[in-house]
Amino acid sequence: MRINILHEGAHFLEYEIRKIVEYAYRIRELGQNITWENIGDPVTMQEEVAPWIKNIVQELVQKNLSWGYCPTKGVLATREFLAGEVNKRGGVQVTSDDIIFFNGVADAIDKVYELLHRNARVLLPTPVYSTHSSNESKRGAYLPLQFRLDPKNGWLPDMDEIRRMIKYNPQIAGIGLVNPDNPTGLAYPREILEEFVEIARKNRLFLIVDEIYIHMCFQKGKTQHLSEFCGDVPGIALRGISKEYPWPGARCAWMEVLNRHKDSNFSEYIDSILNAKMLEVCATTLPQMSIPAVFGAPNYQEHLKNRAEIFRKRAEEAYEIFSKVPGVICTPPAGAFYFSVVFEEGVLKSHQQLPIKNQEIKKYVDHLCKNTTNDKRFAYQLLGAEGICVVPLSGFSTDLEGFRVTLLNTDDKKRRETFSRIAQAIQTFIQS
């Protein structure tokens, strides 16, 4: 090209959750059956969507309005319903104008970071869901500013570290969290969330909380919505139906804007997000229309409770298996449907391998393992030897070495066998 057309932040766009799929497809072509443990799609993992939810959607398909555009902010009746749900919680009160719909949480995340001033930074945890870190870095072609979640302390952050980072990085304008967290399964305790609010208030920051897993929390004293604890601090909560119905293919999510009029600059920023959405006309109509009927159904809370209990039991199962493996650190998740395993420092070496009988697969895996992180080497070796596709933890913007699996497989026997095979592979890999 006559001039460079590549965005300066393009190399920060990484999504290991799907990137590893390309390698898995190639290994499958070479003869290895693949067990998919990489992506958080309950439907692909054979979870049956409740018939009563399907019936609601089927009825809506018959309505002409479900086939057309909706207002840019979203279907008014749905926004009014969701504003009412927020207000029932107590805490910050909102109106339908404070609800903005997007084509999935990823679309909302993209807008949130893209429309910040280039020099305004969002402090994020590490590890963190890569859509957040990639979008934050892409905007200015810089490494993310991050505070550590400690795997040896239940993945809890060091709040003094956060205070220091904000003190010595005056460009930080906001703090971003995923709650419950992906990939760690951390559900932030109320007292920690209140500390974040106090830090934000003192330093005139805003908060971003990705709450896509908010109703998949199974710890005692469940974590809370941002609107319940943020007080007078400006904030953005991100919600969706992809994990709850579950309906990931609907690409339906919304933003709850909190305390926008407490700060004029924050209010203008929210206006810019809405204007950007206006250029896209609107988000998808049909799934929005389903929300009042599904959320308002008498059996919806029981639906959420039952699913959370399923994931709690599977999390205990995973912990029972992986906690017995020498050389790794793991913490029982308190929310979402993932389980992360961290290798103890110094355990992984560049020479370690798993036995791969198929020589074509071995040659391909050896190629993948050149000049990469040690946890990616383990993930690629696991793919070649066992046909199990996990996500390397380094794909979540962290220097911790490990991997993430899901708790989604509905086949109890196969799920336990998969976890056990991974556990055995870890020991073989470390000892090689």
Tab-separated table of C-alpha atoms in Angstrom, residues 8 17 35-36 57 68 110 134 144 191 210 221 227 236 238 260 263 266 272 309 341 388 397 412:
chain	number	residue	atom	x	y	z
A	8	GLU	CA	-1.538	0.977	15.262
A	17	ILE	CA	-10.675	-18.707	23.060
A	35	THR	CA	-13.334	-32.524	23.021
A	36	TRP	CA	-14.190	-28.822	23.096
A	57	VAL	CA	-39.758	-16.885	21.288
A	68	GLY	CA	-38.342	-4.855	12.030
A	110	ASP	CA	-16.128	-2.485	21.998
A	134	SER	CA	-7.780	-6.169	23.759
A	144	PRO	CA	-3.190	-2.668	29.543
A	191	GLU	CA	-16.855	-5.439	51.011
A	210	ASP	CA	-19.446	-6.814	33.070
A	221	GLY	CA	-23.813	-14.099	50.378
A	227	SER	CA	-26.570	-0.525	40.859
A	236	ILE	CA	-21.811	1.150	33.469
A	238	LEU	CA	-23.243	-4.745	31.118
A	260	ARG	CA	-24.765	9.703	34.356
A	263	ASP	CA	-20.591	14.173	35.992
A	266	PHE	CA	-19.299	11.120	31.797
A	272	SER	CA	-21.122	9.433	22.224
A	309	GLU	CA	-26.796	-25.313	41.437
A	341	VAL	CA	-5.841	-24.090	36.803
A	388	ILE	CA	-8.878	-31.819	24.465
A	397	SER	CA	-3.767	-10.991	29.445
A	412	ASP	CA	-21.614	-36.302	33.478
